[in-house]
PDB file of C-alpha atoms and ligand atoms in Angstrom:
ATOM      1  CA  MET A 240      47.763  35.085 -53.308  1.00  0.00           C
ATOM      2  CA  THR A 241      44.660  35.526 -51.013  1.00  0.00           C
ATOM      3  CA  PRO A 242      45.316  38.058 -48.600  1.00  0.00           C
ATOM      4  CA  ALA A 243      45.881  37.166 -45.159  1.00  0.00           C
ATOM      5  CA  VAL A 244      43.502  39.292 -43.506  1.00  0.00           C
ATOM      6  CA  SER A 245      40.803  41.467 -44.615  1.00  0.00           C
ATOM      7  CA  ILE A 246      39.347  44.706 -42.865  1.00  0.00           C
ATOM      8  CA  LEU A 247      36.135  46.997 -43.593  1.00  0.00           C
ATOM      9  CA  PHE A 248      35.671  50.522 -42.338  1.00  0.00           C
ATOM     10  CA  VAL A 249      32.183  51.524 -41.838  1.00  0.00           C
ATOM     11  CA  CYS A 250      30.603  54.907 -41.363  1.00  0.00           C
ATOM     12  CA  LEU A 251      27.024  56.379 -42.502  1.00  0.00           C
ATOM     13  CA  GLY A 252      27.658  57.499 -45.965  1.00  0.00           C
ATOM     14  CA  ASN A 253      31.045  56.188 -46.683  1.00  0.00           C
ATOM     15  CA  ILE A 254      32.057  59.403 -48.131  1.00  0.00           C
ATOM     16  CA  CYS A 255      33.867  61.191 -45.159  1.00  0.00           C
ATOM     17  CA  ARG A 256      35.121  59.204 -42.272  1.00  0.00           C
ATOM     18  CA  SER A 257      35.263  55.498 -43.546  1.00  0.00           C
ATOM     19  CA  PRO A 258      37.051  56.514 -46.826  1.00  0.00           C
ATOM     20  CA  THR A 259      39.675  58.514 -44.660  1.00  0.00           C
ATOM     21  CA  ALA A 260      40.121  55.597 -42.801  1.00  0.00           C
ATOM     22  CA  HIS A 261      40.728  53.240 -45.972  1.00  0.00           C
ATOM     23  CA  GLY A 262      43.151  55.970 -47.535  1.00  0.00           C
ATOM     24  CA  VAL A 263      45.096  56.286 -44.725  1.00  0.00           C
ATOM     25  CA  PHE A 264      45.378  52.881 -43.603  1.00  0.00           C
ATOM     26  CA  GLN A 265      45.959  51.422 -47.358  1.00  0.00           C
ATOM     27  CA  GLN A 266      48.781  53.861 -47.226  1.00  0.00           C
ATOM     28  CA  LYS A 267      50.348  52.697 -43.968  1.00  0.00           C
ATOM     29  CA  VAL A 268      50.006  49.104 -45.327  1.00  0.00           C
ATOM     30  CA  LEU A 269      51.698  49.696 -48.335  1.00  0.00           C
ATOM     31  CA  THR A 270      54.733  51.573 -46.286  1.00  0.00           C
ATOM     32  CA  ALA A 271      54.979  48.612 -44.157  1.00  0.00           C
ATOM     33  CA  GLY A 272      55.421  46.454 -47.539  1.00  0.00           C
ATOM     34  CA  LEU A 273      51.914  44.382 -46.528  1.00  0.00           C
ATOM     35  CA  ALA A 274      49.843  45.375 -49.287  1.00  0.00           C
ATOM     36  CA  ARG A 275      49.704  41.787 -50.352  1.00  0.00           C
ATOM     37  CA  HIS A 276      48.625  40.464 -47.177  1.00  0.00           C
ATOM     38  CA  ILE A 277      45.730  42.908 -45.933  1.00  0.00           C
ATOM     39  CA  HIS A 278      42.714  43.618 -48.158  1.00  0.00           C
ATOM     40  CA  ILE A 279      41.186  46.744 -47.170  1.00  0.00           C
ATOM     41  CA  ASP A 280      37.577  48.287 -48.122  1.00  0.00           C
ATOM     42  CA  SER A 281      35.087  50.796 -46.611  1.00  0.00           C
ATOM     43  CA  ALA A 282      31.138  51.151 -46.873  1.00  0.00           C
ATOM     44  CA  GLY A 283      28.131  53.010 -45.550  1.00  0.00           C
ATOM     45  CA  THR A 284      25.479  52.099 -43.545  1.00  0.00           C
ATOM     46  CA  ALA A 285      23.085  54.217 -45.613  1.00  0.00           C
ATOM     47  CA  ALA A 286      22.658  54.186 -49.433  1.00  0.00           C
ATOM     48  CA  TYR A 287      22.849  58.144 -50.181  1.00  0.00           C
ATOM     49  CA  HIS A 288      25.955  58.296 -51.966  1.00  0.00           C
ATOM     50  CA  LEU A 289      26.088  54.821 -53.662  1.00  0.00           C
ATOM     51  CA  GLY A 290      28.975  55.161 -56.276  1.00  0.00           C
ATOM     52  CA  LYS A 291      30.332  58.341 -55.401  1.00  0.00           C
ATOM     53  CA  ALA A 292      33.901  59.506 -54.956  1.00  0.00           C
ATOM     54  CA  PRO A 293      34.609  60.931 -51.289  1.00  0.00           C
ATOM     55  CA  ASP A 294      33.368  64.280 -50.346  1.00  0.00           C
ATOM     56  CA  SER A 295      35.609  66.949 -51.700  1.00  0.00           C
ATOM     57  CA  ARG A 296      36.267  68.222 -48.139  1.00  0.00           C
ATOM     58  CA  THR A 297      37.399  64.911 -47.064  1.00  0.00           C
ATOM     59  CA  GLN A 298      39.380  64.529 -50.084  1.00  0.00           C
ATOM     60  CA  TRP A 299      41.173  67.966 -49.744  1.00  0.00           C
ATOM     61  CA  ALA A 300      42.068  67.320 -46.092  1.00  0.00           C
ATOM     62  CA  ALA A 301      43.549  64.013 -46.901  1.00  0.00           C
ATOM     63  CA  LYS A 302      45.523  65.695 -49.534  1.00  0.00           C
ATOM     64  CA  GLN A 303      47.086  68.111 -47.419  1.00  0.00           C
ATOM     65  CA  GLN A 304      48.671  65.102 -45.659  1.00  0.00           C
ATOM     66  CA  GLY A 305      49.696  63.322 -48.778  1.00  0.00           C
ATOM     67  CA  TYR A 306      46.596  60.589 -49.316  1.00  0.00           C
ATOM     68  CA  ASP A 307      44.855  60.350 -52.487  1.00  0.00           C
ATOM     69  CA  LEU A 308      41.289  59.368 -51.940  1.00  0.00           C
ATOM     70  CA  SER A 309      40.195  60.007 -55.312  1.00  0.00           C
ATOM     71  CA  GLN A 310      39.634  56.607 -56.594  1.00  0.00           C
ATOM     72  CA  LEU A 311      37.465  55.284 -53.634  1.00  0.00           C
ATOM     73  CA  ARG A 312      33.715  54.900 -54.733  1.00  0.00           C
ATOM     74  CA  ALA A 313      30.806  54.678 -51.962  1.00  0.00           C
ATOM     75  CA  ARG A 314      29.025  51.439 -51.506  1.00  0.00           C
ATOM     76  CA  GLN A 315      26.459  50.048 -48.702  1.00  0.00           C
ATOM     77  CA  VAL A 316      27.501  47.445 -45.921  1.00  0.00           C
ATOM     78  CA  GLN A 317      25.870  44.127 -46.770  1.00  0.00           C
ATOM     79  CA  ALA A 318      25.501  40.992 -44.420  1.00  0.00           C
ATOM     80  CA  GLN A 319      27.811  39.010 -46.723  1.00  0.00           C
ATOM     81  CA  ASP A 320      30.643  41.476 -45.531  1.00  0.00           C
ATOM     82  CA  PHE A 321      30.222  39.687 -41.971  1.00  0.00           C
ATOM     83  CA  LEU A 322      31.236  36.320 -43.916  1.00  0.00           C
ATOM     84  CA  ASP A 323      34.087  37.983 -45.899  1.00  0.00           C
ATOM     85  CA  PHE A 324      35.893  40.610 -43.459  1.00  0.00           C
ATOM     86  CA  ASP A 325      37.997  39.430 -40.517  1.00  0.00           C
ATOM     87  CA  TYR A 326      37.482  43.207 -38.998  1.00  0.00           C
ATOM     88  CA  VAL A 327      34.460  45.511 -39.314  1.00  0.00           C
ATOM     89  CA  LEU A 328      34.968  48.520 -37.705  1.00  0.00           C
ATOM     90  CA  ALA A 329      32.329  51.279 -37.136  1.00  0.00           C
ATOM     91  CA  MET A 330      33.125  54.742 -37.010  1.00  0.00           C
ATOM     92  CA  ASP A 331      30.253  55.776 -34.348  1.00  0.00           C
ATOM     93  CA  LYS A 332      27.726  54.060 -32.111  1.00  0.00           C
ATOM     94  CA  GLN A 333      24.795  54.179 -34.123  1.00  0.00           C
ATOM     95  CA  ASN A 334      27.104  52.867 -37.192  1.00  0.00           C
ATOM     96  CA  LEU A 335      27.846  50.273 -34.736  1.00  0.00           C
ATOM     97  CA  ARG A 336      23.875  49.437 -33.478  1.00  0.00           C
ATOM     98  CA  GLU A 337      23.323  49.278 -37.382  1.00  0.00           C
ATOM     99  CA  LEU A 338      26.500  46.751 -38.088  1.00  0.00           C
ATOM    100  CA  VAL A 339      24.908  44.563 -34.633  1.00  0.00           C
ATOM    101  CA  ASP A 340      21.690  44.463 -36.260  1.00  0.00           C
ATOM    102  CA  LEU A 341      23.313  43.168 -39.586  1.00  0.00           C
ATOM    103  CA  HIS A 342      25.855  40.628 -37.653  1.00  0.00           C
ATOM    104  CA  ARG A 343      22.890  38.966 -36.067  1.00  0.00           C
ATOM    105  CA  THR A 344      21.251  38.225 -39.624  1.00  0.00           C
ATOM    106  CA  VAL A 345      24.275  36.222 -40.606  1.00  0.00           C
ATOM    107  CA  GLY A 346      24.525  34.273 -37.074  1.00  0.00           C
ATOM    108  CA  GLU A 347      27.485  31.710 -36.880  1.00  0.00           C
ATOM    109  CA  ARG A 348      28.409  32.079 -40.190  1.00  0.00           C
ATOM    110  CA  ALA A 349      30.149  35.508 -39.460  1.00  0.00           C
ATOM    111  CA  ARG A 350      34.047  35.673 -39.193  1.00  0.00           C
ATOM    112  CA  CYS A 351      34.037  38.367 -36.926  1.00  0.00           C
ATOM    113  CA  ALA A 352      31.573  41.108 -34.640  1.00  0.00           C
ATOM    114  CA  PRO A 353      31.709  44.643 -35.254  1.00  0.00           C
ATOM    115  CA  GLN A 354      33.800  46.751 -33.271  1.00  0.00           C
ATOM    116  CA  LEU A 355      34.180  50.218 -32.641  1.00  0.00           C
ATOM    117  CA  TYR A 356      37.229  51.868 -34.643  1.00  0.00           C
ATOM    118  CA  LEU A 357      38.360  54.009 -32.143  1.00  0.00           C
ATOM    119  CA  SER A 358      38.380  51.203 -29.391  1.00  0.00           C
ATOM    120  CA  VAL A 359      42.315  50.941 -29.723  1.00  0.00           C
ATOM    121  CA  LEU A 360      43.097  54.323 -28.832  1.00  0.00           C
ATOM    122  CA  ASP A 361      43.575  55.030 -25.110  1.00  0.00           C
ATOM    123  CA  ASP A 362      41.845  58.329 -25.801  1.00  0.00           C
ATOM    124  CA  ALA A 363      38.459  59.467 -24.119  1.00  0.00           C
ATOM    125  CA  LEU A 364      37.148  59.766 -27.649  1.00  0.00           C
ATOM    126  CA  VAL A 365      35.101  56.774 -28.705  1.00  0.00           C
ATOM    127  CA  GLU A 366      33.577  58.096 -31.988  1.00  0.00           C
ATOM    128  CA  VAL A 367      35.303  59.956 -34.877  1.00  0.00           C
ATOM    129  CA  PRO A 368      32.742  62.903 -34.891  1.00  0.00           C
ATOM    130  CA  ASP A 369      30.579  63.273 -38.423  1.00  0.00           C
ATOM    131  CA  PRO A 370      32.392  66.181 -40.277  1.00  0.00           C
ATOM    132  CA  TYR A 371      29.575  66.467 -42.905  1.00  0.00           C
ATOM    133  CA  TYR A 372      27.643  69.332 -41.666  1.00  0.00           C
ATOM    134  CA  GLY A 373      30.759  71.165 -39.870  1.00  0.00           C
ATOM    135  CA  GLY A 374      33.502  73.222 -41.187  1.00  0.00           C
ATOM    136  CA  ALA A 375      37.134  72.303 -42.328  1.00  0.00           C
ATOM    137  CA  GLU A 376      38.691  71.726 -38.921  1.00  0.00           C
ATOM    138  CA  GLY A 377      36.002  68.591 -38.710  1.00  0.00           C
ATOM    139  CA  PHE A 378      37.406  67.163 -41.714  1.00  0.00           C
ATOM    140  CA  ALA A 379      41.256  67.796 -40.466  1.00  0.00           C
ATOM    141  CA  GLU A 380      40.032  66.024 -37.071  1.00  0.00           C
ATOM    142  CA  VAL A 381      38.967  63.081 -38.803  1.00  0.00           C
ATOM    143  CA  LEU A 382      42.314  62.671 -40.681  1.00  0.00           C
ATOM    144  CA  THR A 383      44.297  62.952 -37.418  1.00  0.00           C
ATOM    145  CA  LEU A 384      42.154  60.523 -35.599  1.00  0.00           C
ATOM    146  CA  CYS A 385      42.470  58.180 -38.560  1.00  0.00           C
ATOM    147  CA  GLU A 386      46.290  58.570 -38.657  1.00  0.00           C
ATOM    148  CA  GLN A 387      46.288  57.434 -34.696  1.00  0.00           C
ATOM    149  CA  ALA A 388      43.807  54.600 -35.261  1.00  0.00           C
ATOM    150  CA  SER A 389      45.559  53.069 -38.497  1.00  0.00           C
ATOM    151  CA  ASP A 390      48.940  52.972 -36.629  1.00  0.00           C
ATOM    152  CA  ALA A 391      47.195  51.138 -33.723  1.00  0.00           C
ATOM    153  CA  TRP A 392      45.188  48.625 -35.800  1.00  0.00           C
ATOM    154  CA  LEU A 393      48.309  47.748 -37.916  1.00  0.00           C
ATOM    155  CA  ASN A 394      50.232  46.864 -34.672  1.00  0.00           C
ATOM    156  CA  ILE A 395      47.206  45.043 -33.368  1.00  0.00           C
ATOM    157  CA  ILE A 396      46.714  43.120 -36.965  1.00  0.00           C
ATOM    158  CA  ARG A 397      50.295  42.562 -37.059  1.00  0.00           C
ATOM    159  CA  GLU A 398      50.566  40.691 -33.835  1.00  0.00           C
ATOM    160  CA  HIS A 399      47.367  38.866 -34.265  1.00  0.00           C
ATOM    161  CA  LYS A 400      48.148  37.643 -37.439  1.00  0.00           C
ATOM    162  CA  GLY A 401      51.827  37.008 -37.167  1.00  0.00           C
ATOM    163  CA  LEU A 402      52.587  39.685 -40.227  1.00  0.00           C
TER     164      LEU A 402
HETATM  165  P1  LIG B 601      30.273  60.096 -43.438  1.00  0.00           P
HETATM  166  O1  LIG B 601      29.542  61.441 -43.169  1.00  0.00           O
HETATM  167  O2  LIG B 601      29.248  58.805 -42.580  1.00  0.00           O
HETATM  168  O3  LIG B 601      31.574  60.158 -42.381  1.00  0.00           O
HETATM  169  O4  LIG B 601      30.431  59.384 -44.808  1.00  0.00           O
HETATM  170  C1  LIG B 601      28.212  61.691 -43.934  1.00  0.00           C
HETATM  171  C2  LIG B 601      28.196  61.636 -45.169  1.00  0.00           C
HETATM  172  C3  LIG B 601      26.751  62.019 -45.625  1.00  0.00           C
HETATM  173  C4  LIG B 601      25.745  62.381 -44.830  1.00  0.00           C
HETATM  174  C5  LIG B 601      26.056  62.320 -43.221  1.00  0.00           C
HETATM  175  C6  LIG B 601      27.180  61.949 -43.054  1.00  0.00           C
HETATM  176  N1  LIG B 601      24.789  62.660 -45.278  1.00  0.00           N
HETATM  177  O5  LIG B 601      23.769  63.229 -44.549  1.00  0.00           O
HETATM  178  O6  LIG B 601      24.340  62.529 -46.466  1.00  0.00           O
END
């Protein structure tokens, strides 16, 4: 059966923030019994880490809360993603700018326009802070934000798509 909805999480390198968003959302979708209905993926705007597993600090922070990200592999976002996904969600404003440029190349064939991932939270925070050059607390913060945003996105998708 073809999933009813598809969602793509995008950051810069696809080894810290978007794999966290991917793994957390995947777990919540599984728990909700919706795995057959929702296709989930993640990608980076940059090609620095193609084919790599998530950063070890990202995997560790996720594991503390029971999420296994070890099977994920980095890929770069491409124009085709706007033909394939119903939601394309950017972790920060720079990622969003890159996605807006890519979206423009697809024109009216696009299934969706890119949005900021944290736009669904009432929080003052609109970007998921890049943890790559910081300490462990940054990775824990990414995890917490992804848990909050995943709940919000799952509610929105269920409502929009009648799941
Ligand atoms: P991400 O974090 O975009 O959340 O995956 C980063 C990963 C790698 C780099 C920067 C941010 N880097 O410069 O290699």
